[in-house]
Coordinates of C-alpha atoms and ligand atoms in Angstrom, one line a residue:
M1 CA -0.1 0.0 0.2
I2 CA 1.1 3.4 -0.6
S3 CA 1.8 5.9 2.7
K4 CA -0.5 8.8 2.7
A5 CA 1.8 11.5 1.1
S6 CA 2.8 10.8 -2.5
P7 CA 6.2 10.2 -3.3
T8 CA 8.0 13.2 -4.7
E9 CA 11.0 11.4 -6.3
C10 CA 11.9 7.9 -7.8
F11 CA 14.8 6.2 -9.3
V12 CA 14.2 5.7 -13.1
Y13 CA 15.8 2.1 -14.3
I14 CA 16.3 1.2 -17.9
T15 CA 17.5 -2.2 -19.8
L16 CA 20.1 -1.6 -22.1
P17 CA 20.2 -2.5 -25.5
D18 CA 21.4 -6.5 -25.7
E19 CA 20.6 -6.6 -22.0
T20 CA 17.9 -8.4 -20.0
E21 CA 18.4 -6.7 -16.7
F22 CA 17.7 -2.9 -15.2
V23 CA 20.6 -0.9 -14.6
T24 CA 19.6 2.7 -12.7
A25 CA 19.6 5.3 -15.2
G26 CA 18.9 8.3 -13.2
R27 CA 16.7 9.9 -10.6
F28 CA 13.2 11.6 -11.4
E29 CA 11.5 14.7 -9.1
L30 CA 8.3 15.9 -9.5
T31 CA 7.1 18.6 -7.0
T32 CA 4.1 21.1 -6.8
D33 CA 4.3 24.9 -5.4
R34 CA 2.0 26.6 -3.7
N35 CA 0.3 27.5 -7.2
G36 CA -0.1 24.3 -8.2
V37 CA 2.6 24.4 -10.9
A38 CA 4.3 21.1 -11.2
T39 CA 8.0 21.2 -11.9
G40 CA 9.6 17.5 -13.2
R41 CA 13.7 17.3 -13.1
F42 CA 15.8 14.7 -14.3
I43 CA 19.1 13.9 -13.9
Y44 CA 21.2 11.2 -15.4
G45 CA 23.3 9.2 -12.6
K46 CA 26.9 9.5 -13.2
S47 CA 27.7 5.8 -13.3
Y48 CA 25.0 5.5 -16.0
L49 CA 26.6 8.1 -17.9
E50 CA 30.2 6.7 -17.2
R51 CA 28.7 3.1 -19.2
N52 CA 29.9 3.1 -22.3
N53 CA 26.7 1.5 -23.8
A54 CA 24.3 4.2 -21.9
V55 CA 21.3 5.1 -24.3
P56 CA 19.0 8.1 -23.4
L57 CA 15.9 7.9 -22.4
D58 CA 14.5 10.0 -25.2
P59 CA 17.2 11.0 -27.8
I60 CA 15.6 14.4 -28.2
E61 CA 14.6 15.8 -25.1
L62 CA 16.7 14.1 -22.5
K63 CA 20.3 13.6 -24.4
L64 CA 23.0 12.2 -22.5
R65 CA 24.5 14.5 -20.3
K66 CA 25.3 16.0 -16.8
G67 CA 23.2 18.4 -15.4
T68 CA 19.7 18.6 -14.3
Y69 CA 16.9 18.5 -17.1
Q70 CA 13.9 20.7 -15.6
T71 CA 10.4 21.1 -17.4
T72 CA 6.8 22.5 -16.2
I73 CA 4.9 21.5 -19.3
L74 CA 3.2 18.2 -19.3
K75 CA 2.4 18.8 -15.6
G76 CA 6.2 18.1 -15.0
V77 CA 6.2 14.6 -16.6
F78 CA 8.7 14.2 -19.3
G79 CA 7.1 12.7 -22.5
A80 CA 9.5 9.4 -22.2
I81 CA 8.2 8.8 -18.6
R82 CA 4.6 9.5 -19.3
D83 CA 4.9 7.1 -22.1
A84 CA 5.9 4.4 -19.5
S85 CA 3.2 5.4 -17.4
P86 CA -0.2 3.5 -17.0
D87 CA -3.0 5.1 -19.2
Y88 CA -7.0 5.3 -18.3
W89 CA -7.4 1.5 -17.8
G90 CA -4.3 0.9 -16.0
R91 CA -5.3 4.0 -13.6
R92 CA -8.4 2.8 -13.2
V93 CA -7.1 -0.4 -12.0
I94 CA -4.5 0.7 -9.9
E95 CA -7.1 3.1 -8.0
K96 CA -9.6 0.4 -7.6
Y97 CA -6.4 -1.8 -6.2
V98 CA -5.1 1.1 -3.7
G99 CA -8.7 2.3 -2.9
K100 CA -8.3 5.6 -3.5
T101 CA -8.5 8.2 -6.6
E102 CA -6.1 10.9 -5.6
L103 CA -3.0 9.6 -6.8
G104 CA 0.1 11.4 -7.8
E105 CA 2.0 10.7 -11.1
I106 CA 4.9 8.9 -9.1
D107 CA 2.2 7.0 -7.3
Y108 CA 1.1 5.4 -10.7
L109 CA 4.5 5.0 -12.1
L110 CA 5.3 2.8 -8.7
H111 CA 2.0 1.0 -8.6
S112 CA 2.3 -0.3 -12.3
P113 CA 4.2 -3.4 -12.6
D114 CA 7.4 -3.9 -14.8
D115 CA 5.5 -4.8 -17.7
R116 CA 4.8 -1.7 -19.3
A117 CA 5.5 -0.6 -22.6
G118 CA 9.1 0.4 -23.4
A119 CA 12.4 -0.3 -21.7
L120 CA 12.0 1.9 -18.5
G121 CA 11.2 0.7 -14.8
F122 CA 10.8 3.0 -11.8
G123 CA 11.3 2.5 -8.0
L124 CA 12.1 4.0 -4.7
N125 CA 15.5 1.9 -4.4
R126 CA 18.6 3.2 -5.9
E127 CA 19.3 -0.7 -6.8
P128 CA 16.7 -2.0 -9.5
P129 CA 14.9 -4.9 -8.8
A130 CA 15.6 -8.2 -10.3
P131 CA 13.9 -8.8 -13.7
R132 CA 10.6 -10.4 -13.7
R133 CA 10.4 -13.8 -14.5
K134 CA 6.8 -14.9 -14.3
F135 CA 4.0 -13.7 -16.3
N136 CA 0.7 -14.5 -16.2
Q137 CA -0.1 -17.3 -19.0
T138 CA -3.0 -17.5 -21.5
I139 CA -4.6 -20.2 -19.4
E140 CA -5.5 -17.5 -16.9
L141 CA -7.1 -15.5 -19.4
E142 CA -10.9 -16.2 -18.2
R143 CA -9.9 -15.1 -14.8
L144 CA -8.4 -12.2 -16.1
Q145 CA -11.4 -11.3 -18.0
A146 CA -13.5 -11.9 -15.5
L147 CA -11.4 -9.5 -13.1
A148 CA -11.8 -6.8 -16.1
D149 CA -15.5 -6.9 -15.6
L150 CA -15.8 -6.6 -12.4
I151 CA -13.7 -3.5 -12.6
I152 CA -15.5 -2.1 -15.5
A153 CA -18.9 -2.7 -13.4
D154 CA -17.1 -0.9 -10.5
D155 CA -17.9 -4.1 -8.4
E156 CA -16.2 -5.2 -5.2
L157 CA -13.2 -7.1 -5.8
P158 CA -12.5 -10.3 -4.0
D159 CA -11.1 -9.8 -0.8
G160 CA -9.5 -12.2 2.0
A161 CA -7.6 -15.0 1.0
E162 CA -7.9 -14.1 -2.7
A163 CA -6.4 -10.7 -2.3
A164 CA -2.9 -11.3 -3.3
Q165 CA -3.9 -13.4 -6.2
V166 CA -6.2 -10.6 -7.2
Q167 CA -3.4 -7.9 -6.9
G168 CA -1.1 -10.4 -8.9
L169 CA -3.6 -11.0 -11.8
T170 CA -5.1 -7.6 -11.8
V171 CA -2.2 -5.3 -11.5
A172 CA -0.7 -7.4 -14.6
G173 CA -0.9 -5.3 -17.7
T174 CA -2.1 -2.0 -16.0
S175 CA 1.1 -0.4 -16.9
M176 CA 0.3 -1.0 -20.8
G177 CA -1.5 2.4 -22.0
G178 CA -4.9 2.5 -23.5
A179 CA -8.3 2.4 -22.5
R180 CA -9.6 -1.0 -23.2
P181 CA -9.4 -3.5 -20.4
K182 CA -6.4 -5.3 -21.1
A183 CA -3.8 -7.8 -19.6
V184 CA -0.2 -9.0 -20.4
V185 CA 0.1 -12.6 -20.9
E186 CA 2.9 -15.1 -21.9
D187 CA 2.5 -17.8 -24.7
D188 CA 4.5 -19.6 -26.7
D189 CA 7.5 -18.1 -24.9
A190 CA 6.7 -14.7 -26.3
L191 CA 4.4 -11.6 -24.6
W192 CA 1.2 -10.6 -25.6
I193 CA -1.4 -7.8 -24.9
A194 CA -4.5 -9.5 -24.3
K195 CA -7.4 -7.0 -24.8
F196 CA -10.6 -8.0 -23.6
R197 CA -14.4 -7.9 -24.6
H198 CA -15.9 -4.4 -23.1
P199 CA -19.7 -4.6 -22.4
E200 CA -20.3 -1.3 -24.5
D201 CA -18.6 -2.9 -27.7
K202 CA -21.1 -2.5 -30.9
W203 CA -19.5 -5.9 -32.5
N204 CA -17.0 -8.4 -32.0
D205 CA -13.8 -6.1 -31.6
A206 CA -11.4 -8.9 -31.1
R207 CA -12.2 -10.3 -34.2
V208 CA -12.6 -6.9 -35.9
E209 CA -9.4 -6.0 -34.5
H210 CA -7.6 -9.0 -35.8
A211 CA -8.9 -9.0 -39.1
M212 CA -8.0 -4.9 -39.4
L213 CA -4.3 -6.2 -38.6
L214 CA -4.6 -8.4 -41.4
L215 CA -6.1 -6.1 -43.8
A216 CA -3.4 -3.9 -43.1
R217 CA -0.7 -6.3 -43.5
E218 CA -2.8 -7.3 -47.2
C219 CA -2.2 -3.5 -47.9
G220 CA 1.5 -3.7 -47.5
L221 CA 1.9 -2.1 -43.9
Q222 CA 4.3 -3.3 -41.2
V223 CA 1.7 -4.6 -38.6
A224 CA 2.0 -6.2 -35.3
E225 CA 1.4 -10.0 -35.0
S226 CA -2.0 -10.9 -33.6
K227 CA -4.5 -14.0 -33.0
V228 CA -7.8 -14.2 -31.7
V229 CA -8.5 -16.6 -28.3
T230 CA -11.9 -17.5 -26.9
V231 CA -12.0 -17.0 -23.4
G232 CA -15.1 -18.5 -21.8
A233 CA -18.0 -16.7 -23.5
H234 CA -16.1 -13.9 -25.5
D235 CA -13.3 -13.6 -27.7
A236 CA -10.0 -11.7 -27.1
V237 CA -7.5 -10.5 -29.4
L238 CA -3.7 -11.3 -28.3
V239 CA -1.3 -8.7 -29.9
K240 CA 2.2 -9.7 -29.9
R241 CA 4.6 -7.3 -28.0
F242 CA 7.0 -5.9 -30.7
D243 CA 8.9 -4.2 -27.6
R244 CA 10.0 -7.6 -26.1
E245 CA 12.3 -10.2 -27.5
N246 CA 12.7 -13.4 -25.7
T247 CA 16.4 -14.5 -25.3
K248 CA 17.9 -17.2 -23.0
A249 CA 18.9 -14.7 -20.5
G250 CA 15.4 -13.2 -20.3
Y251 CA 13.4 -10.5 -22.4
R252 CA 15.2 -8.0 -24.4
R253 CA 13.1 -4.5 -24.0
G254 CA 13.0 -1.8 -26.7
R255 CA 12.7 1.8 -25.9
M256 CA 9.7 3.4 -26.9
L257 CA 8.3 6.8 -27.4
S258 CA 4.7 7.6 -28.6
A259 CA 3.8 10.2 -31.1
L260 CA 2.3 12.3 -28.6
T261 CA 5.9 12.7 -27.2
L262 CA 7.2 13.1 -30.4
L263 CA 5.2 16.0 -31.4
R264 CA 5.5 17.4 -28.0
A265 CA 2.1 17.6 -27.3
D266 CA -0.2 17.4 -24.4
E267 CA -3.1 15.0 -23.5
N268 CA -5.7 17.4 -23.7
Y269 CA -4.8 18.5 -26.9
Q270 CA -4.6 22.0 -26.2
N271 CA -2.6 22.7 -29.1
R272 CA -4.6 20.9 -31.6
E273 CA -2.7 22.0 -34.5
T274 CA 0.4 20.2 -33.3
L275 CA -1.4 16.9 -33.9
S276 CA -0.6 16.1 -37.3
Y277 CA 0.7 13.5 -39.6
V278 CA 2.8 15.9 -41.4
L279 CA 4.6 17.5 -38.1
L280 CA 4.8 13.6 -37.2
V281 CA 6.6 12.8 -40.2
E282 CA 9.2 15.7 -39.9
E283 CA 9.9 14.3 -36.3
L284 CA 9.9 10.6 -37.4
R285 CA 12.7 11.7 -40.1
R286 CA 14.9 13.6 -37.5
I287 CA 14.8 10.4 -35.0
S288 CA 14.6 7.5 -37.4
S289 CA 17.6 5.6 -38.5
Q290 CA 15.6 4.9 -41.7
P291 CA 13.4 7.6 -42.7
G292 CA 13.4 6.5 -46.6
I293 CA 11.2 3.4 -45.2
D294 CA 9.4 4.9 -42.3
A295 CA 8.1 8.2 -43.9
P296 CA 6.4 6.4 -46.8
E297 CA 5.1 3.8 -44.2
L298 CA 3.5 6.5 -42.2
F299 CA 1.7 7.7 -45.2
R300 CA 0.2 4.6 -45.9
R301 CA -0.6 4.3 -42.5
M302 CA -2.8 7.6 -42.4
C303 CA -4.2 6.4 -45.8
F304 CA -5.3 3.1 -44.5
N305 CA -6.7 4.9 -41.4
A306 CA -8.7 7.2 -43.6
L307 CA -9.7 4.1 -45.7
I308 CA -11.2 2.1 -42.6
S309 CA -12.4 5.2 -41.0
N310 CA -10.1 4.5 -38.1
V311 CA -11.1 8.2 -36.5
D312 CA -9.1 6.7 -33.2
D313 CA -5.8 7.2 -34.8
H314 CA -4.8 9.6 -32.1
P315 CA -1.1 10.0 -31.4
R316 CA -0.6 7.1 -28.6
N317 CA -1.4 5.0 -31.5
H318 CA 1.9 5.7 -33.1
A319 CA 5.2 4.9 -31.7
V320 CA 8.6 4.7 -32.7
I321 CA 11.1 1.9 -31.1
A322 CA 14.7 1.2 -30.6
M323 CA 15.3 -2.4 -29.8
S324 CA 18.9 -1.7 -30.2
T325 CA 20.6 1.7 -30.3
D326 CA 18.6 2.9 -33.7
W327 CA 15.1 4.2 -33.7
K328 CA 12.4 3.4 -36.0
L329 CA 8.6 3.4 -36.5
S330 CA 6.8 0.8 -34.6
P331 CA 4.6 -1.8 -36.1
A332 CA 1.0 -0.7 -36.7
Y333 CA -1.0 -1.5 -33.8
D334 CA -5.0 -0.6 -32.6
L335 CA -6.3 -0.5 -35.9
T336 CA -10.3 -0.1 -35.4
P337 CA -12.7 0.9 -38.2
S338 CA -15.7 3.3 -37.0
T339 CA -19.0 4.1 -38.7
P340 CA -19.9 7.8 -38.2
I341 CA -23.3 9.1 -39.9
S342 CA -21.5 11.3 -42.3
I343 CA -20.5 9.6 -45.4
E344 CA -19.4 13.0 -46.8
R345 CA -16.6 14.2 -44.5
R346 CA -14.9 11.8 -41.6
D347 CA -12.2 13.4 -39.7
L348 CA -9.1 11.4 -38.5
A349 CA -7.6 12.6 -35.3
L350 CA -4.6 13.8 -36.7
E351 CA -4.5 16.4 -39.5
C352 CA -3.2 14.7 -42.7
G353 CA -2.8 17.6 -45.1
D354 CA -3.6 21.3 -46.6
M355 CA -7.6 20.5 -45.4
G356 CA -6.8 19.6 -41.9
R357 CA -8.2 16.5 -40.8
Y358 CA -10.4 15.5 -43.5
A359 CA -9.9 12.0 -44.5
H360 CA -9.9 12.6 -48.2
A361 CA -7.6 11.4 -50.9
E362 CA -6.7 14.8 -52.1
N363 CA -6.2 15.8 -48.7
L364 CA -3.5 13.0 -47.9
L365 CA -1.9 13.7 -51.4
S366 CA -1.6 17.5 -50.6
Q367 CA 1.9 17.0 -48.4
S368 CA 3.1 13.6 -49.9
T369 CA 6.6 15.1 -50.3
R370 CA 7.1 15.3 -46.8
F371 CA 6.6 11.8 -46.4
L372 CA 9.3 11.2 -49.3
L373 CA 7.0 10.1 -52.1
E374 CA 6.9 11.8 -55.1
P375 CA 3.0 12.7 -56.1
D376 CA 2.7 9.6 -58.6
A377 CA 4.1 7.4 -55.9
A378 CA 1.8 8.6 -53.3
K379 CA -1.3 8.5 -55.7
N380 CA -0.5 4.5 -56.7
A381 CA 0.0 4.0 -52.9
I382 CA -3.7 5.3 -52.1
D383 CA -5.1 3.8 -55.0
S384 CA -3.5 0.1 -54.5
I385 CA -4.7 0.5 -50.5
E386 CA -8.0 1.8 -51.5
E387 CA -8.3 -1.3 -53.9
T388 CA -7.4 -3.8 -51.6
V389 CA -9.4 -2.5 -48.4
K390 CA -12.4 -2.5 -51.0
S391 CA -12.0 -6.0 -52.1
K392 CA -10.7 -7.8 -49.4
W393 CA -11.9 -6.5 -46.2
Y394 CA -15.3 -8.7 -46.2
D395 CA -13.4 -11.9 -47.2
I396 CA -10.6 -11.4 -44.7
A397 CA -13.3 -10.3 -41.6
R398 CA -15.5 -13.4 -42.5
R399 CA -12.3 -15.8 -42.9
E400 CA -11.3 -14.6 -39.3
G401 CA -14.6 -15.4 -37.8
V402 CA -16.6 -12.1 -38.0
T403 CA -20.2 -12.7 -38.2
E404 CA -22.3 -11.6 -41.2
K405 CA -24.2 -9.4 -38.8
D406 CA -21.1 -7.7 -37.5
C407 CA -19.8 -7.5 -41.3
K408 CA -23.1 -5.7 -42.0
R409 CA -22.4 -3.2 -38.8
I410 CA -19.0 -2.4 -40.0
A411 CA -19.5 -2.4 -43.7
S412 CA -20.0 1.5 -43.8
A413 CA -16.5 2.1 -42.4
F414 CA -14.8 1.0 -45.6
A415 CA -13.7 3.2 -48.4
Y416 CA -16.5 5.8 -47.4
P417 CA -17.8 8.0 -50.4
G418 CA -16.6 11.1 -49.0
F419 CA -12.8 9.8 -49.4
R420 CA -13.0 10.6 -53.3
L421 CA -15.6 13.4 -52.9
E422 CA -15.6 16.0 -55.7
I423 CA -14.3 19.3 -54.1
L424 CA -15.6 22.2 -55.8
T425 CA -13.3 25.0 -55.7
Q426 CA -14.8 28.4 -55.9
Ligands
ATP696 N1 2.1 -5.2 -29.8 C1 2.4 -4.1 -29.0 N2 3.7 -4.1 -28.6 C2 4.0 -3.3 -27.6 N3 3.3 -2.2 -26.9 C3 2.2 -2.0 -27.6 C4 1.4 -3.0 -28.8 N4 0.5 -2.5 -29.0 C5 0.1 -1.6 -28.0 N5 1.2 -1.2 -27.3 C6 1.2 -0.2 -26.3 O1 0.1 -0.4 -25.5 C7 -1.1 0.8 -25.7 C8 -2.0 0.2 -25.7 O2 -2.6 -0.5 -26.5 P1 -3.4 -0.4 -27.5 O3 -3.6 1.1 -28.4 O4 -4.0 -1.3 -28.5 O5 -4.8 -0.1 -26.6 P2 -6.3 0.6 -26.6 O6 -7.1 0.2 -25.1 O7 -7.4 -0.1 -27.5 O8 -6.1 2.1 -26.8 P3 -6.9 3.3 -27.1 O9 -6.9 4.0 -25.7 O10 -6.5 4.0 -28.2 O11 -8.4 2.7 -27.5 C9 -0.1 1.5 -26.8 O12 -0.5 2.8 -27.0 C10 1.2 1.1 -27.1 O13 1.8 2.0 -26.2
MG697 MG1 -4.7 2.8 -28.3

């Protein structure tokens, strides 16, 4: 249990490239003054800086150097640290477990287990903990789904003898981001994110998400591996973690940064104009070791999202990853269709061109050179994705067990008329 006062500092650990155990990278401090202004400070440890294989937490904002980094933006939480914090779902589970809602940012970091996305860990001891060797297994999925249901329904968790088990099972997966109920499980010696059913789902989300990942692959995108498992009366989609690699010595961990961090954007989307694929590709080209591959890939993802009406393509649904020292765009994940009423105009979450967020072919083409694509190549990419989405979505969905009824429910997501709507210029 946490002490009454929230801690104001913690150590930050990291798993270095090609290693499987944490080392201490530095110290993070978060204080709030009398006016409620939060200030975050981060300092790399001296012994960390002396390592010849030290890597920065974030190669842009937290370069390897002596001295204190300080920030008051993002409530004092550096983007790289925020990306390792639990998100809506994880926070809810932790609050439930701790029995209180007024937790500080460092509480959330300390209460989430070390299965978080990326290579960072947090603790109150200078010495990092031993790496975690035991994970929930897929066989426990039914119980995990049942616990997730309890949390969604806001029911009492079982107490007494079961409490420790509840903690072990429930807290697993809380540190992964996102809003859907989920847990991290091990299977076939790999780690997977299991995304559970939510009672408000409008269709079988697990099968639909899996089908969308396969459809994206069919369109030539780099995509996370996934499979569907049936858990009791429901399905769950398992997405293989691309930030972990199993080795004889344990799991190697890749560093991860979200597009929210790359865009230096804020959770409340205060500067909406900064949330843009066009700005994101500029940042991606700066950070990526393979901009010639990653920039056109981001273009294709933007087009794919427009063509399946994935309007939930917010900046936490894009990431860069460094399994070694080099950064690149992560595989695509969290691809979900939506069926807005409008068939004339649908807006993505990020700006995609001169006409803002409009999911329209001309808009997507308007800034294609920034994605390192000549206009003809960009046009061909759009045409080819459009053709594949139109001709394959139904077959893939049916093949992967999406029912006829659910196919009808999602049909209007694909290649909606507004994508090619003639734009009248005055
Ligand atoms: N295959 C993966 N490997 C590693 N990390 C991943 C993977 N898939 C997702 N993540 C990380 O986990 C987070 C949550 O996953 P995901 O976006 O699929 O969940 P979600 O609850 O559907 O999200 P949202 O709130 O956008 O609906 C992502 O933002 C990303 O940081
Ligand atoms: Mg997501």
